[in-house]
Amino acid sequence: MSQANATQKEMTLTATPAPRLKLFDSQLVVPAIVDSFRKLSPRTQLRSPVMFVVYVGSIITTLLYLQSLAGKGEASSGFILATAVWLWFTVLFANFAEAMAEGRSKAQAASLRNLKQSVIAKKLASAKYGTTWLPCPASDLRKGNYLLVEAGDVIAIDGEVVEGVATVDESAITGESAPVIRESGGDFSAVTGGTRVLSDWLVVKVTANPGETFLDRMIAMVEGAKRKKTPNEIALTILLVALTIVFLIVTVTLLPFSLFSVEAAQSGTPVTITVLIALLVCLIPTTIGGLLSAIGVAGMSRMMQANVIATSGRAVEAAGDVDVLLLDKTGTITLGNRQASAFYPAPGVSEQQLADVAQLSSLADETPEGRSIVVLAKQRFNIREREMASLHATFLPFSANTRMSGVDVDGRELRKGAADAVRKYVEAAGQSYPAEVVKVTDEVSRRGSTPLVVAENGRVMGVVELKDIVKGGIKERFAELRRMGIKTVMITGDNKLTAAAIAAEAGVDDFLAEATPEDKLKLIRSYQAEGRLVAMTGDGTNDAPALAQADVAVAMSSGTQAAKEAGNMVDLDSNPTKLLEIVEIGKQMLMTRGSLTTFSISNDIAKYFAIIPAAFVGTYPQLKALDVMQLASPNSAIMSAVIFNALIIVFLIPLALKGVQYRAIGASALLRRNLLVYGVGGLILPFIGIKLIDMLLSALNLV
Ligand SMILES: Nc1ncnc2c1ncn2[C@@H]1O[C@H](COP(=O)(O)OP(=O)(O)OP(=O)(O)O)[C@@H](O)[C@H]1O
Ligand SMILES: [K+]
Ligand SMILES: [Mg+2]
């Protein structure tokens, strides 16, 4: 063990910590500036229709400026140039916001990539321990290959343990320094490439080709390579496009009005195209248009900081609206390492007889439960392991559907399993089920332990108690979820009494016991049919169908490959209460988007008051009444509005990246508060900002 400890310490030192970069860290800012220019390609710009309008406006004003240099300008070339430059800044600032958000994700991806080591694996000729192995680079491994991994070896690639038990240091992936046990069968059989075996050995079957491993997928996700617009983002984009079209029509119809009206002809001051473009850009929702993508990317990146990898932005979004959380009992709410702790023989059976039958029925049972029975029988009565192969036995593996396992040997039919399952089996064999055994299983269950009833040839031999422990601190976290309005439901294959005891201890709102994988699936569907958004956390293979059905499906990284494939998030810390943070991050992202949309639309209103009187005062002098800001000159008014419109994007980048503050108060109270802060704030702020810019411009004699 001392050697294992030493290796582990070494590992902890070499593992790369996730980068904790400051908001405007120069490591992020410099590449983001470069990226802002790279993002000027039309294809990239088309992704945000609002910003694309600004982009086109920048190009047109630039052309108008060039025309003015040739002496055919519609206004002074200095004014056109200033407008063009600030419109380009507007586009660049929006690009910069997105690049900053992506840069943070890229830094996280880079730290993950550091974990990818080129490992030489020990490739076995067959699935059996002890057969010869050949060195093979990880990149040449394929699904279905078998590997030997021994103490000190780094596991080359993702796989499933088929033989052996070992302690594994997964700190490089999970950040958790305590070693975990990985063993064949059951829910602790998945191993991840990049982790290191500390003691003993494993035979691992490769489950992913190079480039398709858990780590590879995490890196791709974090880098945002596969980031698609979420349904909510698409809906919001449609709204923004509609607003843009309305303002575009308004602006275009103003053109002939100003050009051909009698007043314009008389005063000789038609509104220029430059001014109309400035007006259009100020009216369309550029603030949210420029920040929308950054908000989404930042949400995923905040998940990553909480050690959760989300496979889609859609999952992050759904997390913000979750109503019901379903949790698996064993391994999620409890530690999940259920150990046999006592034998309770049925009347007329000795404890040793029971232990003997229980042990024999568990010899080929690869689950932690089965193995722990063999261990207890040895401790209590020194019952030695028998070699299954020489016994001519047929083994009946445990399944979550039958909730039984056993063995047929020398004409003896040995079974063990959940009380109700064994009772059915015993009664089907025409035997009676002793009342004393019911008493014992009830007592065991009320303690929160799992009773396993053991039977031989249809006769009940007694009960084995499997002890499990509720994870620490879970009750307070569930109370917090309740305050957020989220209902917690524990689902388990275990019996009602055990379930009730654990449910009470953990403080969940409700539970479903004796659930088969299909029952779990049905429960999720029934909640979804009520229009609720369901989150589920699980770790076992039998949780996979339910995880695939849930809207937000968080797989524990300690769980099986199947569970991780089925989920849309993986919690690297394997902490069931992590959902609390996941929901918070989701809510925060939705709120940030809502708040900035509100702000964006209301902060455009002041610009009418700045630009409309400035643009049309020549044509319609009555409009002077709108000039509540008393801006220095028409040109100064227009420039100030355009400059404010560009700068506000930069000022709001920190908010878009960090997210607005989340508080666990009611949804309507939160909405009221945000409307007040961002709606009213957005209304007032530009009046002050535009006036200040105008004063500065005229003080510096720039307009
Ligand atoms: N190796 C085994 N052999 C026989 N019976 C078992 C074995 N392991 C578990 N059982 C019984 O089957 C029941 C159902 O197991 P299952 O794995 O579906 O659910 P669980 O692990 O108890 O709960 P959860 O769904 O929360 O993980 C257990 O409660 C136990 O009574
Ligand atoms: K705007
Ligand atoms: Mg289970």
XYZ file of C-alpha atoms and ligand atoms in Angstrom:
736
model
C 0.000 0.000 0.000
C 2.862 2.362 0.808
C 4.109 2.028 -2.720
C 0.641 2.685 -4.063
C 0.506 5.830 -1.969
C 3.803 7.008 -3.338
C 2.661 6.480 -6.928
C -0.530 8.306 -6.188
C 1.265 11.299 -4.756
C 3.391 11.444 -7.842
C 0.271 11.348 -10.005
C -1.382 14.159 -8.088
C 1.658 16.287 -8.725
C 1.786 15.577 -12.437
C -1.942 15.911 -13.110
C -2.666 19.229 -14.838
C -5.140 21.306 -12.885
C -7.984 22.911 -14.846
C -6.848 26.461 -15.622
C -8.322 29.189 -13.438
C -7.957 32.189 -15.693
C -8.915 35.709 -14.743
C -11.802 37.205 -16.688
C -9.602 39.354 -18.918
C -6.426 37.309 -18.608
C -3.877 38.362 -21.236
C -3.581 34.686 -22.148
C -7.174 34.958 -23.316
C -7.319 38.551 -24.555
C -4.488 38.501 -27.077
C -5.657 35.444 -29.039
C -9.240 36.721 -28.790
C -8.234 39.974 -30.501
C -6.631 38.020 -33.322
C -9.738 35.828 -33.547
C -12.002 38.892 -33.724
C -10.403 39.770 -37.065
C -10.467 36.182 -38.256
C -14.192 36.091 -37.608
C -14.742 38.884 -40.153
C -15.363 36.372 -42.936
C -18.897 36.641 -44.360
C -19.668 33.009 -43.569
C -18.955 33.476 -39.886
C -20.871 36.741 -39.822
C -23.964 35.173 -41.378
C -24.385 33.023 -38.267
C -25.758 36.061 -36.441
C -28.249 37.818 -38.729
C -28.339 40.972 -36.583
C -24.585 41.388 -36.676
C -24.571 40.577 -40.371
C -26.653 43.721 -40.965
C -24.041 45.759 -39.079
C -21.336 44.034 -41.119
C -23.009 44.984 -44.401
C -23.503 48.534 -43.045
C -19.782 48.742 -42.284
C -18.915 47.705 -45.824
C -21.340 50.207 -47.396
C -20.124 53.128 -45.267
C -16.543 52.177 -46.076
C -17.411 52.333 -49.787
C -19.173 55.673 -49.235
C -16.025 56.959 -47.588
C -13.919 55.888 -50.568
C -16.427 57.616 -52.835
C -16.156 60.800 -50.729
C -12.387 60.754 -51.192
C -13.067 60.974 -54.904
C -14.889 64.210 -54.209
C -18.411 62.794 -54.646
C -19.238 62.348 -50.946
C -22.780 62.566 -49.628
C -21.367 64.136 -46.437
C -17.986 65.212 -45.095
C -15.514 62.359 -45.502
C -14.417 62.720 -41.871
C -17.953 61.989 -40.657
C -18.416 59.042 -43.005
C -15.051 57.610 -41.979
C -15.838 57.959 -38.269
C -19.163 56.221 -38.772
C -17.569 53.413 -40.796
C -14.822 52.910 -38.205
C -17.277 52.664 -35.306
C -19.489 50.269 -37.205
C -16.455 48.055 -37.810
C -15.695 48.304 -34.081
C -19.241 47.162 -33.335
C -18.693 44.039 -35.433
C -15.250 43.438 -33.913
C -16.520 43.868 -30.347
C -19.180 41.215 -30.937
C -16.530 38.929 -32.447
C -14.319 39.627 -29.450
C -17.080 38.626 -27.008
C -17.498 35.281 -28.749
C -13.752 34.757 -29.057
C -13.268 35.431 -25.332
C -15.893 32.836 -24.423
C -14.384 30.314 -26.808
C -10.871 31.037 -25.565
C -11.847 29.993 -22.060
C -13.247 26.731 -23.392
C -10.155 26.177 -25.499
C -7.945 26.584 -22.436
C -10.034 23.968 -20.669
C -9.784 21.669 -23.669
C -6.023 22.139 -23.764
C -5.700 21.029 -20.167
C -7.738 17.934 -21.034
C -5.527 17.280 -24.027
C -2.517 17.268 -21.723
C -4.017 14.152 -20.185
C -3.748 12.309 -23.460
C -0.471 10.531 -23.227
C 0.929 8.264 -25.848
C 0.943 5.047 -23.904
C 2.348 1.706 -24.983
C -0.293 -0.832 -24.031
C 0.196 -4.512 -23.177
C -2.017 -6.151 -25.764
C -3.113 -9.677 -24.826
C -3.520 -12.458 -27.336
C -6.768 -13.525 -25.620
C -9.127 -12.385 -22.867
C -7.362 -14.494 -20.255
C -4.950 -13.282 -17.568
C -1.603 -15.004 -17.906
C -1.545 -15.274 -21.677
C 1.302 -13.547 -23.495
C 1.156 -9.874 -24.339
C 2.817 -7.699 -26.946
C 3.589 -3.973 -26.694
C 1.173 -1.933 -28.806
C 0.881 1.860 -29.101
C -2.504 3.174 -27.924
C -3.189 4.600 -31.367
C -3.140 1.084 -32.866
C -5.681 -0.371 -30.452
C -9.196 -1.175 -31.645
C -12.534 -1.924 -30.021
C -12.632 -5.518 -28.808
C -8.868 -5.816 -28.140
C -7.801 -7.093 -24.720
C -5.185 -5.387 -22.587
C -3.275 -6.238 -19.482
C -2.839 -3.318 -17.090
C -0.666 -3.776 -14.040
C 0.270 -1.676 -11.022
C 1.930 1.538 -12.202
C 0.593 1.277 -15.773
C -1.466 4.019 -17.333
C -4.634 2.632 -18.894
C -4.148 3.311 -22.592
C -7.752 3.702 -23.685
C -11.356 3.372 -22.494
C -12.459 -0.125 -21.661
C -14.374 -2.554 -19.549
C -12.727 -4.751 -16.925
C -13.273 -8.420 -17.783
C -11.007 -9.934 -15.151
C -9.291 -8.809 -11.978
C -9.733 -6.180 -9.274
C -7.461 -3.172 -8.894
C -7.258 0.256 -7.333
C -7.128 3.001 -9.920
C -6.046 6.616 -9.603
C -8.545 8.631 -11.641
C -7.443 11.986 -10.250
C -6.184 13.105 -13.650
C -9.758 12.960 -14.958
C -11.825 13.582 -11.854
C -9.575 15.714 -9.699
C -10.509 13.341 -6.870
C -7.351 12.051 -5.226
C -8.791 8.985 -3.443
C -8.139 5.839 -5.488
C -11.195 3.923 -6.722
C -11.732 0.217 -7.115
C -12.342 -1.133 -10.594
C -13.470 -4.707 -11.056
C -15.290 -6.910 -13.524
C -19.080 -7.226 -13.431
C -21.442 -4.691 -11.957
C -21.281 -0.937 -11.968
C -17.571 -0.471 -11.290
C -16.205 -2.110 -14.392
C -15.602 0.885 -16.673
C -12.074 2.268 -16.928
C -11.050 5.492 -18.627
C -7.980 6.020 -20.742
C -5.401 8.240 -19.043
C -6.020 6.888 -15.526
C -3.426 4.800 -13.712
C -3.606 1.443 -11.961
C -2.111 1.704 -8.469
C -2.206 -1.886 -7.269
C -2.926 -5.355 -8.668
C -3.875 -5.939 -12.290
C -6.813 -5.835 -14.697
C -7.682 -7.446 -17.986
C -9.490 -4.757 -19.940
C -11.575 -5.096 -23.072
C -11.190 -2.001 -25.258
C -14.574 -0.282 -25.763
C -13.615 2.717 -27.907
C -11.360 3.263 -30.887
C -8.632 5.917 -30.634
C -10.168 9.324 -31.326
C -13.573 8.224 -30.036
C -12.793 7.867 -26.344
C -14.456 9.630 -23.471
C -11.576 12.096 -23.312
C -11.686 12.749 -27.069
C -15.399 13.436 -26.926
C -14.931 15.702 -23.915
C -12.270 17.696 -25.725
C -14.431 18.059 -28.839
C -17.359 19.214 -26.740
C -15.379 21.650 -24.695
C -13.783 23.134 -27.768
C -17.260 23.804 -29.048
C -16.412 22.100 -32.317
C -19.849 20.597 -32.418
C -21.730 23.486 -30.853
C -25.090 23.921 -32.509
C -27.692 26.559 -31.756
C -30.099 25.375 -29.069
C -33.889 25.504 -29.632
C -34.184 28.521 -27.326
C -31.357 30.282 -29.127
C -33.049 29.623 -32.457
C -36.340 31.002 -31.141
C -34.600 34.120 -29.853
C -32.692 34.534 -33.123
C -36.001 34.435 -35.035
C -37.351 37.186 -32.789
C -34.214 39.265 -33.314
C -34.407 38.752 -37.085
C -38.050 39.852 -37.064
C -37.128 43.027 -35.166
C -34.265 43.654 -37.561
C -36.542 43.305 -40.585
C -39.057 45.731 -39.084
C -36.363 48.351 -38.499
C -34.871 47.696 -41.915
C -38.234 48.419 -43.548
C -38.700 51.527 -41.410
C -35.273 52.807 -42.368
C -35.624 52.035 -46.053
C -39.010 53.782 -46.245
C -37.436 56.856 -44.663
C -35.082 57.131 -47.600
C -37.510 58.389 -50.278
C -39.308 60.504 -47.655
C -36.192 62.449 -46.943
C -34.870 62.504 -50.480
C -37.986 63.578 -52.294
C -40.017 65.524 -49.775
C -40.662 69.165 -50.601
C -39.066 70.327 -47.387
C -35.913 68.373 -48.104
C -35.747 69.779 -51.576
C -36.194 73.292 -50.226
C -33.727 73.059 -47.353
C -31.335 71.043 -49.477
C -30.469 68.635 -46.661
C -31.590 65.135 -47.553
C -30.772 62.433 -45.037
C -27.625 60.658 -46.114
C -27.263 56.899 -46.488
C -24.535 56.998 -43.836
C -26.973 58.442 -41.320
C -29.683 55.958 -42.247
C -27.244 53.070 -41.729
C -26.225 54.537 -38.368
C -29.898 54.815 -37.452
C -30.588 51.219 -38.504
C -27.662 49.827 -36.519
C -28.724 51.767 -33.430
C -32.293 50.518 -33.660
C -31.701 46.801 -34.263
C -30.901 44.667 -31.183
C -27.121 44.612 -31.625
C -26.342 44.227 -27.915
C -27.926 40.785 -27.602
C -27.115 39.940 -31.228
C -23.450 40.478 -30.445
C -23.432 38.642 -27.110
C -25.806 35.742 -27.699
C -23.235 33.205 -28.791
C -20.808 34.202 -26.026
C -23.508 33.589 -23.409
C -24.052 30.035 -24.688
C -20.369 29.176 -24.869
C -19.776 30.629 -21.399
C -22.569 28.459 -19.976
C -20.862 25.281 -21.170
C -17.571 26.541 -19.876
C -19.056 27.226 -16.432
C -20.312 23.631 -16.403
C -16.780 22.522 -17.109
C -15.548 24.578 -14.181
C -18.014 22.657 -12.016
C -16.349 19.492 -13.392
C -19.358 18.628 -15.501
C -18.995 17.945 -19.203
C -22.166 18.746 -21.105
C -22.487 17.090 -24.498
C -24.817 19.802 -25.802
C -25.840 23.363 -25.123
C -29.387 22.082 -25.216
C -28.750 20.018 -22.093
C -27.339 23.044 -20.263
C -30.418 25.007 -21.212
C -32.828 22.258 -20.170
C -31.041 22.121 -16.805
C -32.276 25.635 -16.116
C -35.893 24.515 -16.371
C -35.820 21.161 -14.576
C -38.865 20.379 -12.382
C -38.196 16.815 -11.256
C -34.965 15.077 -10.352
C -34.833 11.297 -10.333
C -31.984 9.617 -8.511
C -30.918 6.052 -8.402
C -30.471 4.763 -4.837
C -27.519 2.421 -4.824
C -24.314 4.183 -5.760
C -25.963 7.553 -6.275
C -27.613 8.390 -2.966
C -25.687 5.693 -1.099
C -22.019 4.858 -1.422
C -23.063 1.786 -3.388
C -20.433 -0.569 -2.130
C -22.980 -2.897 -0.523
C -21.222 -5.375 1.757
C -22.683 -8.485 3.370
C -22.622 -7.872 7.128
C -24.661 -10.674 8.760
C -26.391 -14.047 8.197
C -29.877 -14.609 9.682
C -30.828 -18.309 9.299
C -34.451 -19.416 8.838
C -35.989 -21.688 11.550
C -34.374 -25.127 11.512
C -31.271 -23.925 9.650
C -27.917 -23.215 11.298
C -26.048 -20.024 10.587
C -23.189 -22.019 9.107
C -25.524 -23.931 6.774
C -26.931 -20.640 5.544
C -23.445 -19.198 5.093
C -22.431 -22.279 3.134
C -25.375 -22.078 0.730
C -25.035 -18.303 0.395
C -21.358 -18.677 -0.429
C -21.907 -21.445 -2.953
C -24.628 -19.444 -4.684
C -22.269 -16.446 -4.876
C -19.078 -18.097 -6.076
C -19.615 -17.120 -9.670
C -21.474 -13.885 -8.835
C -19.143 -11.125 -9.984
C -21.147 -8.278 -8.429
C -19.691 -6.519 -5.353
C -22.659 -7.918 -3.385
C -21.878 -11.486 -4.436
C -18.188 -11.142 -3.733
C -18.806 -9.663 -0.296
C -20.888 -12.731 0.658
C -17.968 -15.008 -0.184
C -15.730 -12.815 1.967
C -18.143 -12.842 4.932
C -18.584 -16.621 4.798
C -14.845 -16.981 4.979
C -14.522 -14.534 7.871
C -17.339 -16.043 9.936
C -16.940 -19.781 9.343
C -13.740 -20.062 7.399
C -15.681 -21.498 4.453
C -13.136 -21.800 1.688
C -13.726 -20.924 -1.912
C -14.527 -23.873 -4.110
C -13.470 -24.096 -7.698
C -16.629 -23.618 -9.767
C -15.280 -25.316 -12.842
C -14.794 -28.652 -11.061
C -18.322 -28.561 -9.595
C -20.191 -28.935 -12.910
C -22.335 -25.993 -11.997
C -24.521 -23.795 -14.158
C -24.454 -20.216 -13.107
C -27.465 -17.901 -13.185
C -26.175 -14.318 -13.299
C -27.924 -11.499 -11.464
C -30.255 -9.330 -13.496
C -32.140 -6.216 -12.471
C -35.292 -7.759 -13.953
C -35.307 -11.080 -12.080
C -33.594 -9.531 -9.045
C -32.125 -12.963 -8.315
C -28.951 -14.858 -8.988
C -27.823 -18.363 -8.222
C -26.275 -21.616 -9.262
C -27.403 -25.167 -10.110
C -24.907 -27.692 -8.806
C -25.082 -31.453 -8.196
C -28.879 -31.437 -8.424
C -29.121 -28.562 -5.927
C -30.853 -25.380 -7.019
C -29.394 -22.471 -5.028
C -30.902 -19.019 -5.311
C -30.524 -15.641 -3.649
C -32.209 -12.347 -4.353
C -34.657 -9.639 -3.355
C -37.235 -10.869 -0.815
C -40.284 -10.554 -3.051
C -38.531 -12.209 -5.970
C -37.400 -15.182 -3.852
C -40.834 -15.428 -2.257
C -42.416 -15.831 -5.704
C -39.809 -18.414 -6.583
C -40.395 -20.361 -3.340
C -44.162 -20.289 -3.646
C -43.960 -21.371 -7.274
C -42.012 -24.414 -6.032
C -44.976 -25.200 -3.735
C -43.123 -24.397 -0.529
C -44.190 -21.990 2.207
C -42.384 -18.767 2.942
C -41.689 -18.584 6.708
C -43.189 -15.680 8.682
C -39.942 -15.450 10.693
C -38.056 -14.614 7.523
C -40.539 -11.844 6.703
C -39.854 -10.438 10.167
C -36.105 -10.493 9.610
C -36.219 -8.952 6.125
C -38.483 -6.190 7.453
C -36.089 -5.457 10.312
C -33.086 -5.412 8.014
C -34.917 -3.160 5.564
C -36.006 -0.680 8.205
C -32.344 -0.165 9.013
C -31.870 0.877 5.388
C -29.933 -2.287 4.598
C -30.760 -4.574 1.686
C -31.924 -8.080 2.641
C -31.041 -10.926 0.293
C -33.086 -14.075 0.837
C -31.281 -17.354 0.199
C -33.101 -20.516 -0.881
C -32.154 -24.100 -1.695
C -34.458 -26.243 -3.856
C -37.339 -23.883 -3.126
C -36.752 -23.892 0.647
C -35.873 -20.627 2.363
C -32.527 -20.910 4.161
C -32.325 -17.401 5.623
C -31.346 -13.836 5.001
C -28.076 -12.028 4.236
C -27.876 -8.386 5.263
C -26.151 -6.025 2.805
C -25.124 -2.762 4.403
C -24.954 0.500 2.509
C -24.303 4.065 3.650
C -26.039 7.281 2.616
C -23.507 9.778 1.251
C -22.715 12.710 3.528
C -24.323 16.146 3.255
C -27.005 14.935 0.895
C -30.008 15.991 2.970
C -29.149 19.701 3.032
C -28.595 19.691 -0.717
C -31.992 18.123 -1.386
C -33.584 20.753 0.854
C -31.952 23.396 -1.326
C -33.338 21.762 -4.468
C -36.784 21.854 -2.850
C -36.372 25.593 -2.301
C -35.632 25.949 -6.002
C -38.926 24.212 -6.693
C -37.413 20.922 -7.816
C -38.962 17.664 -6.668
C -36.540 14.857 -5.823
C -37.572 11.241 -6.391
C -35.435 8.218 -5.512
C -35.885 5.163 -7.720
C -34.522 1.800 -6.749
C -34.775 -1.879 -7.494
C -34.670 -2.473 -3.764
C -37.734 -3.274 -1.592
C -40.182 -0.679 -0.242
C -38.997 -0.719 3.372
C -35.324 -0.273 2.536
C -36.287 2.395 0.053
C -38.424 4.198 2.642
C -35.638 4.082 5.220
C -33.020 5.451 2.818
C -35.483 7.996 1.398
C -36.138 9.338 4.889
C -32.457 9.441 5.732
C -31.559 11.207 2.489
C -34.543 13.554 2.646
C -35.959 12.986 -0.854
C -39.556 14.040 -1.558
C -40.743 10.716 -2.941
C -39.507 7.256 -3.913
C -40.296 4.376 -6.206
C -39.243 0.924 -4.982
C -38.943 -2.502 -6.622
C -38.436 -0.706 -9.909
C -37.206 -2.566 -12.948
C -35.333 -0.581 -15.626
C -38.657 -0.395 -17.536
C -40.401 1.071 -14.481
C -37.759 3.788 -14.265
C -38.341 4.593 -17.922
C -42.120 4.641 -17.440
C -41.858 7.028 -14.499
C -39.799 9.490 -16.537
C -42.231 9.316 -19.444
C -45.212 9.934 -17.163
C -43.582 13.061 -15.722
C -42.709 14.251 -19.208
C -46.302 13.616 -20.335
C -47.349 16.082 -17.606
C -45.154 18.621 -19.316
C -42.380 18.461 -16.735
C -38.701 18.561 -17.536
C -36.970 15.595 -15.933
C -33.390 15.308 -14.793
C -31.897 11.985 -13.862
C -28.604 10.984 -12.340
C -27.389 7.432 -12.453
C -24.351 5.262 -12.763
C -25.428 1.748 -13.587
C -25.971 -0.090 -16.839
C -29.584 -0.609 -15.791
C -29.953 3.198 -15.558
C -28.983 3.679 -19.201
C -32.489 3.505 -20.744
C -33.824 6.006 -18.217
C -30.822 8.289 -18.763
C -31.457 8.215 -22.491
C -35.072 9.279 -21.927
C -34.440 12.069 -19.380
C -34.155 15.685 -20.557
C -31.076 16.270 -18.446
C -29.168 13.057 -17.873
C -26.126 13.225 -15.647
C -23.974 10.112 -15.646
C -21.446 9.606 -12.885
C -17.978 9.355 -14.327
C -17.435 6.420 -11.949
C -20.323 4.662 -13.648
C -20.501 2.225 -16.511
C -19.727 3.028 -20.124
C -23.381 2.417 -21.015
C -24.565 5.027 -18.524
C -22.064 7.584 -19.818
C -23.090 6.965 -23.427
C -26.762 7.381 -22.564
C -26.405 10.602 -20.593
C -25.998 14.110 -21.975
C -23.700 15.188 -19.153
C -20.944 13.477 -17.237
C -20.096 14.509 -13.695
C -16.381 14.006 -13.250
C -16.792 14.133 -9.468
C -19.549 11.497 -9.464
C -21.508 13.557 -6.996
C -25.297 13.090 -7.176
C -25.981 16.483 -5.614
C -23.976 18.120 -8.395
C -27.336 18.562 -10.084
C -27.850 21.515 -7.800
C -24.947 23.325 -9.433
C -25.977 22.102 -12.862
C -29.455 23.563 -12.399
C -27.972 26.803 -11.076
C -25.672 27.153 -14.061
C -28.539 26.378 -16.442
C -30.851 28.887 -14.759
C -28.090 31.443 -14.699
C -27.528 31.042 -18.422
C -31.218 31.388 -19.253
C -31.453 34.443 -17.002
C -28.374 36.020 -18.496
C -29.823 35.647 -21.956
C -33.208 36.992 -20.869
C -31.712 39.927 -18.982
C -29.419 40.953 -21.813
C -32.238 40.653 -24.355
C -34.367 42.945 -22.202
C -31.473 45.335 -21.822
C -30.716 45.242 -25.541
C -34.207 46.157 -26.624
C -34.766 48.853 -23.999
C -31.347 50.443 -24.466
C -32.147 51.105 -28.117
C -35.006 53.420 -27.201
C -32.760 56.329 -26.164
C -31.179 56.183 -29.591
C -34.432 57.240 -31.270
C -34.216 60.390 -29.198
C -30.653 60.989 -30.305
C -30.739 60.105 -33.990
C -34.274 60.878 -35.222
C -34.176 64.614 -34.389
C -30.606 64.834 -35.644
C -31.354 63.136 -38.932
C -34.635 64.751 -39.775
C -34.529 68.127 -38.123
C -33.714 69.668 -41.490
C -36.734 68.009 -43.032
C -39.164 68.172 -40.130
C -38.113 70.886 -37.652
C -40.937 69.802 -35.294
C -38.821 66.763 -34.426
C -36.564 69.065 -32.435
C -38.944 68.380 -29.543
C -37.537 64.845 -29.330
C -34.033 66.161 -28.674
C -34.355 65.779 -24.913
C -30.616 65.243 -24.533
C -29.789 68.611 -26.091
C -26.907 67.152 -28.027
C -24.273 69.460 -29.482
C -24.981 68.984 -33.189
C -26.751 66.519 -35.483
C -23.439 64.863 -36.410
C -22.358 64.655 -32.792
C -25.719 63.119 -31.841
C -25.402 60.422 -34.490
C -21.756 59.659 -33.649
C -22.499 59.489 -29.917
C -25.341 57.038 -30.445
C -23.211 54.812 -32.705
C -20.257 54.901 -30.293
C -22.454 54.096 -27.293
C -24.056 51.270 -29.264
C -20.620 49.748 -29.907
C -19.127 50.296 -26.448
C -22.071 48.789 -24.592
C -21.187 45.402 -26.123
C -17.698 45.591 -24.608
C -19.033 46.719 -21.229
C -21.422 43.797 -21.108
C -18.847 41.114 -22.013
C -18.030 40.402 -18.334
C -21.713 39.939 -17.557
C -22.213 37.664 -20.571
C -19.236 35.528 -19.540
C -19.814 35.410 -15.791
C -23.593 35.312 -15.962
C -26.009 37.399 -13.946
C -26.250 36.613 -10.257
C -28.487 33.735 -9.417
C -30.487 33.636 -6.210
C -32.745 30.832 -5.059
C -35.866 33.007 -4.940
C -39.182 32.349 -6.677
C -39.252 32.541 -10.464
C -41.712 35.462 -10.624
C -39.800 37.490 -8.027
C -36.652 36.911 -10.014
C -38.333 37.971 -13.255
C -39.661 41.169 -11.632
C -36.251 42.008 -10.287
C -34.525 41.417 -13.606
C -37.079 43.395 -15.597
C -36.536 46.270 -13.215
C -32.745 46.161 -13.267
C -32.162 45.369 -16.941
C -35.303 46.891 -18.465
C -35.343 50.181 -16.617
C -31.561 50.278 -16.410
C -31.349 49.736 -20.153
C -33.812 52.554 -20.678
C -31.985 55.157 -18.600
C -28.300 54.293 -19.045
C -27.955 55.290 -22.751
C -29.441 58.746 -22.136
C -26.575 59.372 -19.724
C -23.971 57.536 -21.813
C -24.838 59.224 -25.098
C -24.891 62.659 -23.462
C -21.452 62.053 -21.910
C -19.963 60.881 -25.219
C -21.503 63.910 -26.951
C -19.969 66.260 -24.374
C -16.605 64.567 -24.759
C -16.708 64.739 -28.543
C -17.531 68.442 -28.589
C -15.043 69.217 -25.806
C -12.343 67.568 -27.923
C -13.693 69.384 -30.963
C -14.065 66.131 -32.828
C -17.415 66.864 -34.421
N -25.824 -10.109 -6.892
C -27.108 -10.199 -6.571
N -27.699 -11.374 -6.510
C -28.995 -11.482 -6.176
N -29.777 -10.444 -5.895
C -29.252 -9.214 -5.942
C -27.879 -9.032 -6.277
N -27.623 -7.711 -6.256
C -28.771 -7.121 -5.922
N -29.767 -8.013 -5.728
C -31.150 -7.753 -5.363
O -31.829 -7.183 -6.455
C -32.395 -5.949 -6.094
C -32.458 -5.013 -7.271
O -31.139 -4.659 -7.708
P -30.944 -3.405 -8.663
O -29.517 -3.324 -9.007
O -31.979 -3.387 -9.710
O -31.355 -2.225 -7.739
P -30.553 -1.619 -6.533
O -29.102 -1.734 -6.849
O -31.024 -2.179 -5.261
O -31.045 -0.164 -6.554
P -30.675 0.978 -7.562
O -31.652 0.855 -8.667
O -30.860 2.173 -6.722
O -29.253 0.784 -8.000
C -31.515 -5.457 -4.966
O -32.169 -4.564 -4.146
C -31.229 -6.770 -4.240
O -32.308 -7.120 -3.398
K -28.691 48.574 -31.334
Mg -28.025 -1.009 -8.921
